[in-house]
Amino acid sequence: MALTISVVLLLLILAAIFLRSGKLKLSHAIVCTLLGFYLAGSSIAPDLRHSLSGAADVIGSVRP
């Protein structure tokens, strides 16, 4: 749960930066948001969640 909230906050901050700098239009941000909602409700959602969790585990296990 904490990882999900962290990812959401990071993406929200990046979206805000892109919107303010003019690199991301509001219409594009709305389309991306709608795509995320539709993906979350689709049958591929568990596979995406599993893939992201695996990637987070790999990144978390790397020691500098």
PDB file of N, CA, C and O in Angstrom:
ATOM      1  N   MET A   1       0.820  -1.190   0.000  1.00  0.00           N
ATOM      2  CA  MET A   1       0.000   0.000   0.000  1.00  0.00           C
ATOM      3  C   MET A   1       0.867   1.258   0.000  1.00  0.00           C
ATOM      4  O   MET A   1       0.581   2.197  -0.722  1.00  0.00           O
ATOM      5  N   ALA A   2       1.918   1.265   0.796  1.00  0.00           N
ATOM      6  CA  ALA A   2       2.781   2.439   0.864  1.00  0.00           C
ATOM      7  C   ALA A   2       3.469   2.686  -0.466  1.00  0.00           C
ATOM      8  O   ALA A   2       3.664   3.829  -0.869  1.00  0.00           O
ATOM      9  N   LEU A   3       3.832   1.614  -1.176  1.00  0.00           N
ATOM     10  CA  LEU A   3       4.476   1.758  -2.472  1.00  0.00           C
ATOM     11  C   LEU A   3       3.513   2.379  -3.472  1.00  0.00           C
ATOM     12  O   LEU A   3       3.895   3.253  -4.252  1.00  0.00           O
ATOM     13  N   THR A   4       2.262   1.971  -3.437  1.00  0.00           N
ATOM     14  CA  THR A   4       1.263   2.504  -4.351  1.00  0.00           C
ATOM     15  C   THR A   4       1.062   3.997  -4.133  1.00  0.00           C
ATOM     16  O   THR A   4       1.008   4.768  -5.088  1.00  0.00           O
ATOM     17  N   ILE A   5       0.972   4.395  -2.883  1.00  0.00           N
ATOM     18  CA  ILE A   5       0.792   5.816  -2.574  1.00  0.00           C
ATOM     19  C   ILE A   5       2.014   6.608  -3.015  1.00  0.00           C
ATOM     20  O   ILE A   5       1.882   7.695  -3.581  1.00  0.00           O
ATOM     21  N   SER A   6       3.198   6.062  -2.814  1.00  0.00           N
ATOM     22  CA  SER A   6       4.424   6.741  -3.235  1.00  0.00           C
ATOM     23  C   SER A   6       4.473   6.916  -4.746  1.00  0.00           C
ATOM     24  O   SER A   6       4.854   7.975  -5.236  1.00  0.00           O
ATOM     25  N   VAL A   7       4.096   5.882  -5.467  1.00  0.00           N
ATOM     26  CA  VAL A   7       4.101   5.961  -6.936  1.00  0.00           C
ATOM     27  C   VAL A   7       3.075   6.983  -7.405  1.00  0.00           C
ATOM     28  O   VAL A   7       3.349   7.785  -8.308  1.00  0.00           O
ATOM     29  N   VAL A   8       1.899   6.982  -6.801  1.00  0.00           N
ATOM     30  CA  VAL A   8       0.858   7.937  -7.180  1.00  0.00           C
ATOM     31  C   VAL A   8       1.325   9.366  -6.917  1.00  0.00           C
ATOM     32  O   VAL A   8       1.153  10.250  -7.756  1.00  0.00           O
ATOM     33  N   LEU A   9       1.940   9.597  -5.774  1.00  0.00           N
ATOM     34  CA  LEU A   9       2.438  10.941  -5.467  1.00  0.00           C
ATOM     35  C   LEU A   9       3.545  11.359  -6.432  1.00  0.00           C
ATOM     36  O   LEU A   9       3.573  12.509  -6.889  1.00  0.00           O
ATOM     37  N   LEU A  10       4.442  10.448  -6.751  1.00  0.00           N
ATOM     38  CA  LEU A  10       5.511  10.758  -7.690  1.00  0.00           C
ATOM     39  C   LEU A  10       4.941  11.106  -9.061  1.00  0.00           C
ATOM     40  O   LEU A  10       5.344  12.106  -9.680  1.00  0.00           O
ATOM     41  N   LEU A  11       3.992  10.304  -9.543  1.00  0.00           N
ATOM     42  CA  LEU A  11       3.389  10.583 -10.841  1.00  0.00           C
ATOM     43  C   LEU A  11       2.595  11.880 -10.830  1.00  0.00           C
ATOM     44  O   LEU A  11       2.597  12.620 -11.816  1.00  0.00           O
ATOM     45  N   LEU A  12       1.944  12.169  -9.721  1.00  0.00           N
ATOM     46  CA  LEU A  12       1.196  13.414  -9.603  1.00  0.00           C
ATOM     47  C   LEU A  12       2.139  14.618  -9.641  1.00  0.00           C
ATOM     48  O   LEU A  12       1.867  15.615 -10.327  1.00  0.00           O
ATOM     49  N   ILE A  13       3.255  14.534  -8.965  1.00  0.00           N
ATOM     50  CA  ILE A  13       4.241  15.621  -8.972  1.00  0.00           C
ATOM     51  C   ILE A  13       4.829  15.805 -10.368  1.00  0.00           C
ATOM     52  O   ILE A  13       4.961  16.931 -10.859  1.00  0.00           O
ATOM     53  N   LEU A  14       5.165  14.687 -11.026  1.00  0.00           N
ATOM     54  CA  LEU A  14       5.700  14.787 -12.386  1.00  0.00           C
ATOM     55  C   LEU A  14       4.680  15.379 -13.345  1.00  0.00           C
ATOM     56  O   LEU A  14       5.029  16.216 -14.197  1.00  0.00           O
ATOM     57  N   ALA A  15       3.425  14.982 -13.219  1.00  0.00           N
ATOM     58  CA  ALA A  15       2.377  15.532 -14.089  1.00  0.00           C
ATOM     59  C   ALA A  15       2.225  17.034 -13.851  1.00  0.00           C
ATOM     60  O   ALA A  15       2.065  17.805 -14.805  1.00  0.00           O
ATOM     61  N   ALA A  16       2.280  17.452 -12.599  1.00  0.00           N
ATOM     62  CA  ALA A  16       2.167  18.878 -12.294  1.00  0.00           C
ATOM     63  C   ALA A  16       3.341  19.657 -12.887  1.00  0.00           C
ATOM     64  O   ALA A  16       3.156  20.746 -13.445  1.00  0.00           O
ATOM     65  N   ILE A  17       4.541  19.106 -12.803  1.00  0.00           N
ATOM     66  CA  ILE A  17       5.722  19.768 -13.381  1.00  0.00           C
ATOM     67  C   ILE A  17       5.579  19.876 -14.890  1.00  0.00           C
ATOM     68  O   ILE A  17       5.847  20.929 -15.481  1.00  0.00           O
ATOM     69  N   PHE A  18       5.149  18.781 -15.526  1.00  0.00           N
ATOM     70  CA  PHE A  18       4.990  18.807 -16.981  1.00  0.00           C
ATOM     71  C   PHE A  18       3.896  19.772 -17.408  1.00  0.00           C
ATOM     72  O   PHE A  18       4.024  20.450 -18.424  1.00  0.00           O
ATOM     73  N   LEU A  19       2.807  19.832 -16.652  1.00  0.00           N
ATOM     74  CA  LEU A  19       1.735  20.769 -16.986  1.00  0.00           C
ATOM     75  C   LEU A  19       2.210  22.210 -16.861  1.00  0.00           C
ATOM     76  O   LEU A  19       1.914  23.052 -17.707  1.00  0.00           O
ATOM     77  N   ARG A  20       2.940  22.512 -15.802  1.00  0.00           N
ATOM     78  CA  ARG A  20       3.400  23.889 -15.581  1.00  0.00           C
ATOM     79  C   ARG A  20       4.449  24.306 -16.603  1.00  0.00           C
ATOM     80  O   ARG A  20       4.527  25.472 -16.977  1.00  0.00           O
ATOM     81  N   SER A  21       5.288  23.363 -17.039  1.00  0.00           N
ATOM     82  CA  SER A  21       6.341  23.713 -17.995  1.00  0.00           C
ATOM     83  C   SER A  21       5.823  23.761 -19.426  1.00  0.00           C
ATOM     84  O   SER A  21       6.545  24.200 -20.318  1.00  0.00           O
ATOM     85  N   GLY A  22       4.602  23.326 -19.640  1.00  0.00           N
ATOM     86  CA  GLY A  22       4.028  23.350 -20.979  1.00  0.00           C
ATOM     87  C   GLY A  22       4.362  22.139 -21.819  1.00  0.00           C
ATOM     88  O   GLY A  22       4.034  22.075 -22.991  1.00  0.00           O
ATOM     89  N   LYS A  23       5.031  21.152 -21.233  1.00  0.00           N
ATOM     90  CA  LYS A  23       5.397  19.945 -21.966  1.00  0.00           C
ATOM     91  C   LYS A  23       4.250  18.946 -22.036  1.00  0.00           C
ATOM     92  O   LYS A  23       4.288  18.020 -22.816  1.00  0.00           O
ATOM     93  N   LEU A  24       3.237  19.131 -21.207  1.00  0.00           N
ATOM     94  CA  LEU A  24       2.081  18.230 -21.182  1.00  0.00           C
ATOM     95  C   LEU A  24       0.827  19.085 -21.193  1.00  0.00           C
ATOM     96  O   LEU A  24       0.642  19.941 -20.334  1.00  0.00           O
ATOM     97  N   LYS A  25       0.005  18.876 -22.176  1.00  0.00           N
ATOM     98  CA  LYS A  25      -1.237  19.631 -22.259  1.00  0.00           C
ATOM     99  C   LYS A  25      -2.280  19.002 -21.351  1.00  0.00           C
ATOM    100  O   LYS A  25      -2.228  17.813 -21.052  1.00  0.00           O
ATOM    101  N   LEU A  26      -3.230  19.808 -20.911  1.00  0.00           N
ATOM    102  CA  LEU A  26      -4.274  19.324 -20.021  1.00  0.00           C
ATOM    103  C   LEU A  26      -5.071  18.204 -20.675  1.00  0.00           C
ATOM    104  O   LEU A  26      -5.416  17.216 -20.021  1.00  0.00           O
ATOM    105  N   SER A  27      -5.329  18.309 -21.956  1.00  0.00           N
ATOM    106  CA  SER A  27      -6.085  17.259 -22.642  1.00  0.00           C
ATOM    107  C   SER A  27      -5.328  15.936 -22.638  1.00  0.00           C
ATOM    108  O   SER A  27      -5.917  14.871 -22.463  1.00  0.00           O
ATOM    109  N   HIS A  28      -4.014  15.988 -22.787  1.00  0.00           N
ATOM    110  CA  HIS A  28      -3.211  14.775 -22.747  1.00  0.00           C
ATOM    111  C   HIS A  28      -3.234  14.161 -21.345  1.00  0.00           C
ATOM    112  O   HIS A  28      -3.290  12.935 -21.207  1.00  0.00           O
ATOM    113  N   ALA A  29      -3.167  15.004 -20.331  1.00  0.00           N
ATOM    114  CA  ALA A  29      -3.208  14.508 -18.957  1.00  0.00           C
ATOM    115  C   ALA A  29      -4.548  13.830 -18.660  1.00  0.00           C
ATOM    116  O   ALA A  29      -4.591  12.795 -17.992  1.00  0.00           O
ATOM    117  N   ILE A  30      -5.630  14.389 -19.166  1.00  0.00           N
ATOM    118  CA  ILE A  30      -6.953  13.789 -18.948  1.00  0.00           C
ATOM    119  C   ILE A  30      -7.049  12.436 -19.650  1.00  0.00           C
ATOM    120  O   ILE A  30      -7.545  11.465 -19.077  1.00  0.00           O
ATOM    121  N   VAL A  31      -6.538  12.351 -20.868  1.00  0.00           N
ATOM    122  CA  VAL A  31      -6.553  11.078 -21.595  1.00  0.00           C
ATOM    123  C   VAL A  31      -5.732  10.022 -20.858  1.00  0.00           C
ATOM    124  O   VAL A  31      -6.159   8.872 -20.718  1.00  0.00           O
ATOM    125  N   CYS A  32      -4.566  10.404 -20.353  1.00  0.00           N
ATOM    126  CA  CYS A  32      -3.726   9.459 -19.609  1.00  0.00           C
ATOM    127  C   CYS A  32      -4.415   9.004 -18.327  1.00  0.00           C
ATOM    128  O   CYS A  32      -4.336   7.829 -17.950  1.00  0.00           O
ATOM    129  N   THR A  33      -5.090   9.913 -17.650  1.00  0.00           N
ATOM    130  CA  THR A  33      -5.816   9.572 -16.434  1.00  0.00           C
ATOM    131  C   THR A  33      -6.952   8.602 -16.728  1.00  0.00           C
ATOM    132  O   THR A  33      -7.125   7.599 -16.016  1.00  0.00           O
ATOM    133  N   LEU A  34      -7.703   8.871 -17.765  1.00  0.00           N
ATOM    134  CA  LEU A  34      -8.790   7.966 -18.144  1.00  0.00           C
ATOM    135  C   LEU A  34      -8.255   6.594 -18.537  1.00  0.00           C
ATOM    136  O   LEU A  34      -8.844   5.567 -18.191  1.00  0.00           O
ATOM    137  N   LEU A  35      -7.138   6.565 -19.244  1.00  0.00           N
ATOM    138  CA  LEU A  35      -6.522   5.292 -19.591  1.00  0.00           C
ATOM    139  C   LEU A  35      -6.149   4.509 -18.336  1.00  0.00           C
ATOM    140  O   LEU A  35      -6.366   3.301 -18.258  1.00  0.00           O
ATOM    141  N   GLY A  36      -5.598   5.194 -17.344  1.00  0.00           N
ATOM    142  CA  GLY A  36      -5.256   4.527 -16.088  1.00  0.00           C
ATOM    143  C   GLY A  36      -6.466   3.944 -15.392  1.00  0.00           C
ATOM    144  O   GLY A  36      -6.418   2.817 -14.885  1.00  0.00           O
ATOM    145  N   PHE A  37      -7.566   4.692 -15.368  1.00  0.00           N
ATOM    146  CA  PHE A  37      -8.786   4.177 -14.748  1.00  0.00           C
ATOM    147  C   PHE A  37      -9.319   2.961 -15.492  1.00  0.00           C
ATOM    148  O   PHE A  37      -9.740   1.980 -14.884  1.00  0.00           O
ATOM    149  N   TYR A  38      -9.309   3.012 -16.813  1.00  0.00           N
ATOM    150  CA  TYR A  38      -9.793   1.873 -17.589  1.00  0.00           C
ATOM    151  C   TYR A  38      -8.880   0.663 -17.433  1.00  0.00           C
ATOM    152  O   TYR A  38      -9.346  -0.473 -17.368  1.00  0.00           O
ATOM    153  N   LEU A  39      -7.575   0.868 -17.381  1.00  0.00           N
ATOM    154  CA  LEU A  39      -6.654  -0.242 -17.170  1.00  0.00           C
ATOM    155  C   LEU A  39      -6.849  -0.869 -15.796  1.00  0.00           C
ATOM    156  O   LEU A  39      -6.757  -2.086 -15.642  1.00  0.00           O
ATOM    157  N   ALA A  40      -7.114  -0.040 -14.791  1.00  0.00           N
ATOM    158  CA  ALA A  40      -7.315  -0.558 -13.435  1.00  0.00           C
ATOM    159  C   ALA A  40      -8.553  -1.433 -13.345  1.00  0.00           C
ATOM    160  O   ALA A  40      -8.605  -2.364 -12.532  1.00  0.00           O
ATOM    161  N   GLY A  41      -9.545  -1.182 -14.183  1.00  0.00           N
ATOM    162  CA  GLY A  41     -10.765  -1.972 -14.158  1.00  0.00           C
ATOM    163  C   GLY A  41     -10.767  -3.119 -15.153  1.00  0.00           C
ATOM    164  O   GLY A  41     -11.741  -3.858 -15.232  1.00  0.00           O
ATOM    165  N   SER A  42      -9.686  -3.284 -15.902  1.00  0.00           N
ATOM    166  CA  SER A  42      -9.658  -4.321 -16.929  1.00  0.00           C
ATOM    167  C   SER A  42      -9.129  -5.638 -16.361  1.00  0.00           C
ATOM    168  O   SER A  42      -8.687  -5.721 -15.217  1.00  0.00           O
ATOM    169  N   SER A  43      -9.141  -6.659 -17.198  1.00  0.00           N
ATOM    170  CA  SER A  43      -8.653  -7.967 -16.772  1.00  0.00           C
ATOM    171  C   SER A  43      -7.135  -8.037 -16.719  1.00  0.00           C
ATOM    172  O   SER A  43      -6.584  -8.979 -16.157  1.00  0.00           O
ATOM    173  N   ILE A  44      -6.448  -7.059 -17.284  1.00  0.00           N
ATOM    174  CA  ILE A  44      -4.987  -7.050 -17.270  1.00  0.00           C
ATOM    175  C   ILE A  44      -4.430  -6.396 -15.998  1.00  0.00           C
ATOM    176  O   ILE A  44      -3.231  -6.449 -15.741  1.00  0.00           O
ATOM    177  N   ALA A  45      -5.283  -5.796 -15.192  1.00  0.00           N
ATOM    178  CA  ALA A  45      -4.840  -5.076 -13.992  1.00  0.00           C
ATOM    179  C   ALA A  45      -4.005  -5.938 -13.045  1.00  0.00           C
ATOM    180  O   ALA A  45      -2.959  -5.479 -12.571  1.00  0.00           O
ATOM    181  N   PRO A  46      -4.405  -7.184 -12.732  1.00  0.00           N
ATOM    182  CA  PRO A  46      -3.559  -7.993 -11.836  1.00  0.00           C
ATOM    183  C   PRO A  46      -2.163  -8.256 -12.410  1.00  0.00           C
ATOM    184  O   PRO A  46      -1.173  -8.257 -11.663  1.00  0.00           O
ATOM    185  N   ASP A  47      -2.077  -8.459 -13.721  1.00  0.00           N
ATOM    186  CA  ASP A  47      -0.773  -8.684 -14.337  1.00  0.00           C
ATOM    187  C   ASP A  47       0.100  -7.433 -14.259  1.00  0.00           C
ATOM    188  O   ASP A  47       1.303  -7.517 -13.989  1.00  0.00           O
ATOM    189  N   LEU A  48      -0.504  -6.271 -14.495  1.00  0.00           N
ATOM    190  CA  LEU A  48       0.250  -5.020 -14.380  1.00  0.00           C
ATOM    191  C   LEU A  48       0.728  -4.784 -12.949  1.00  0.00           C
ATOM    192  O   LEU A  48       1.872  -4.393 -12.726  1.00  0.00           O
ATOM    193  N   ARG A  49      -0.154  -5.051 -11.989  1.00  0.00           N
ATOM    194  CA  ARG A  49       0.211  -4.874 -10.585  1.00  0.00           C
ATOM    195  C   ARG A  49       1.343  -5.813 -10.196  1.00  0.00           C
ATOM    196  O   ARG A  49       2.290  -5.424  -9.514  1.00  0.00           O
ATOM    197  N   HIS A  50       1.273  -7.057 -10.672  1.00  0.00           N
ATOM    198  CA  HIS A  50       2.322  -8.037 -10.373  1.00  0.00           C
ATOM    199  C   HIS A  50       3.648  -7.614 -11.002  1.00  0.00           C
ATOM    200  O   HIS A  50       4.704  -7.721 -10.370  1.00  0.00           O
ATOM    201  N   SER A  51       3.605  -7.116 -12.229  1.00  0.00           N
ATOM    202  CA  SER A  51       4.825  -6.666 -12.912  1.00  0.00           C
ATOM    203  C   SER A  51       5.456  -5.477 -12.199  1.00  0.00           C
ATOM    204  O   SER A  51       6.673  -5.429 -12.014  1.00  0.00           O
ATOM    205  N   LEU A  52       4.624  -4.521 -11.800  1.00  0.00           N
ATOM    206  CA  LEU A  52       5.151  -3.350 -11.090  1.00  0.00           C
ATOM    207  C   LEU A  52       5.710  -3.724  -9.724  1.00  0.00           C
ATOM    208  O   LEU A  52       6.728  -3.177  -9.300  1.00  0.00           O
ATOM    209  N   SER A  53       5.069  -4.661  -9.051  1.00  0.00           N
ATOM    210  CA  SER A  53       5.585  -5.119  -7.758  1.00  0.00           C
ATOM    211  C   SER A  53       6.923  -5.819  -7.927  1.00  0.00           C
ATOM    212  O   SER A  53       7.843  -5.627  -7.121  1.00  0.00           O
ATOM    213  N   GLY A  54       7.043  -6.628  -8.969  1.00  0.00           N
ATOM    214  CA  GLY A  54       8.312  -7.297  -9.243  1.00  0.00           C
ATOM    215  C   GLY A  54       9.420  -6.307  -9.555  1.00  0.00           C
ATOM    216  O   GLY A  54      10.549  -6.450  -9.076  1.00  0.00           O
ATOM    217  N   ALA A  55       9.098  -5.299 -10.350  1.00  0.00           N
ATOM    218  CA  ALA A  55      10.097  -4.275 -10.665  1.00  0.00           C
ATOM    219  C   ALA A  55      10.503  -3.500  -9.415  1.00  0.00           C
ATOM    220  O   ALA A  55      11.684  -3.200  -9.218  1.00  0.00           O
ATOM    221  N   ALA A  56       9.541  -3.203  -8.556  1.00  0.00           N
ATOM    222  CA  ALA A  56       9.853  -2.495  -7.310  1.00  0.00           C
ATOM    223  C   ALA A  56      10.718  -3.356  -6.395  1.00  0.00           C
ATOM    224  O   ALA A  56      11.627  -2.839  -5.732  1.00  0.00           O
ATOM    225  N   ASP A  57      10.473  -4.656  -6.369  1.00  0.00           N
ATOM    226  CA  ASP A  57      11.296  -5.554  -5.560  1.00  0.00           C
ATOM    227  C   ASP A  57      12.734  -5.603  -6.070  1.00  0.00           C
ATOM    228  O   ASP A  57      13.682  -5.599  -5.286  1.00  0.00           O
ATOM    229  N   VAL A  58      12.886  -5.636  -7.389  1.00  0.00           N
ATOM    230  CA  VAL A  58      14.231  -5.659  -7.975  1.00  0.00           C
ATOM    231  C   VAL A  58      14.967  -4.361  -7.662  1.00  0.00           C
ATOM    232  O   VAL A  58      16.131  -4.376  -7.252  1.00  0.00           O
ATOM    233  N   ILE A  59      14.288  -3.242  -7.827  1.00  0.00           N
ATOM    234  CA  ILE A  59      14.914  -1.946  -7.535  1.00  0.00           C
ATOM    235  C   ILE A  59      15.244  -1.828  -6.051  1.00  0.00           C
ATOM    236  O   ILE A  59      16.297  -1.327  -5.677  1.00  0.00           O
ATOM    237  N   GLY A  60      14.350  -2.329  -5.206  1.00  0.00           N
ATOM    238  CA  GLY A  60      14.581  -2.269  -3.766  1.00  0.00           C
ATOM    239  C   GLY A  60      15.696  -3.161  -3.294  1.00  0.00           C
ATOM    240  O   GLY A  60      16.317  -2.927  -2.250  1.00  0.00           O
ATOM    241  N   SER A  61      15.992  -4.232  -4.044  1.00  0.00           N
ATOM    242  CA  SER A  61      17.039  -5.155  -3.622  1.00  0.00           C
ATOM    243  C   SER A  61      18.428  -4.723  -4.065  1.00  0.00           C
ATOM    244  O   SER A  61      19.422  -5.290  -3.619  1.00  0.00           O
ATOM    245  N   VAL A  62      18.516  -3.708  -4.925  1.00  0.00           N
ATOM    246  CA  VAL A  62      19.821  -3.221  -5.403  1.00  0.00           C
ATOM    247  C   VAL A  62      20.471  -2.427  -4.283  1.00  0.00           C
ATOM    248  O   VAL A  62      19.891  -1.511  -3.718  1.00  0.00           O
ATOM    249  N   ARG A  63      21.688  -2.795  -3.989  1.00  0.00           N
ATOM    250  CA  ARG A  63      22.460  -2.096  -2.940  1.00  0.00           C
ATOM    251  C   ARG A  63      23.585  -1.310  -3.596  1.00  0.00           C
ATOM    252  O   ARG A  63      24.336  -1.849  -4.408  1.00  0.00           O
ATOM    253  N   PRO A  64      23.711  -0.044  -3.254  1.00  0.00           N
ATOM    254  CA  PRO A  64      24.776   0.770  -3.870  1.00  0.00           C
ATOM    255  C   PRO A  64      26.156   0.388  -3.408  1.00  0.00           C
ATOM    256  O   PRO A  64      26.419  -0.170  -2.433  1.00  0.00           O
TER     257      PRO A  64
END
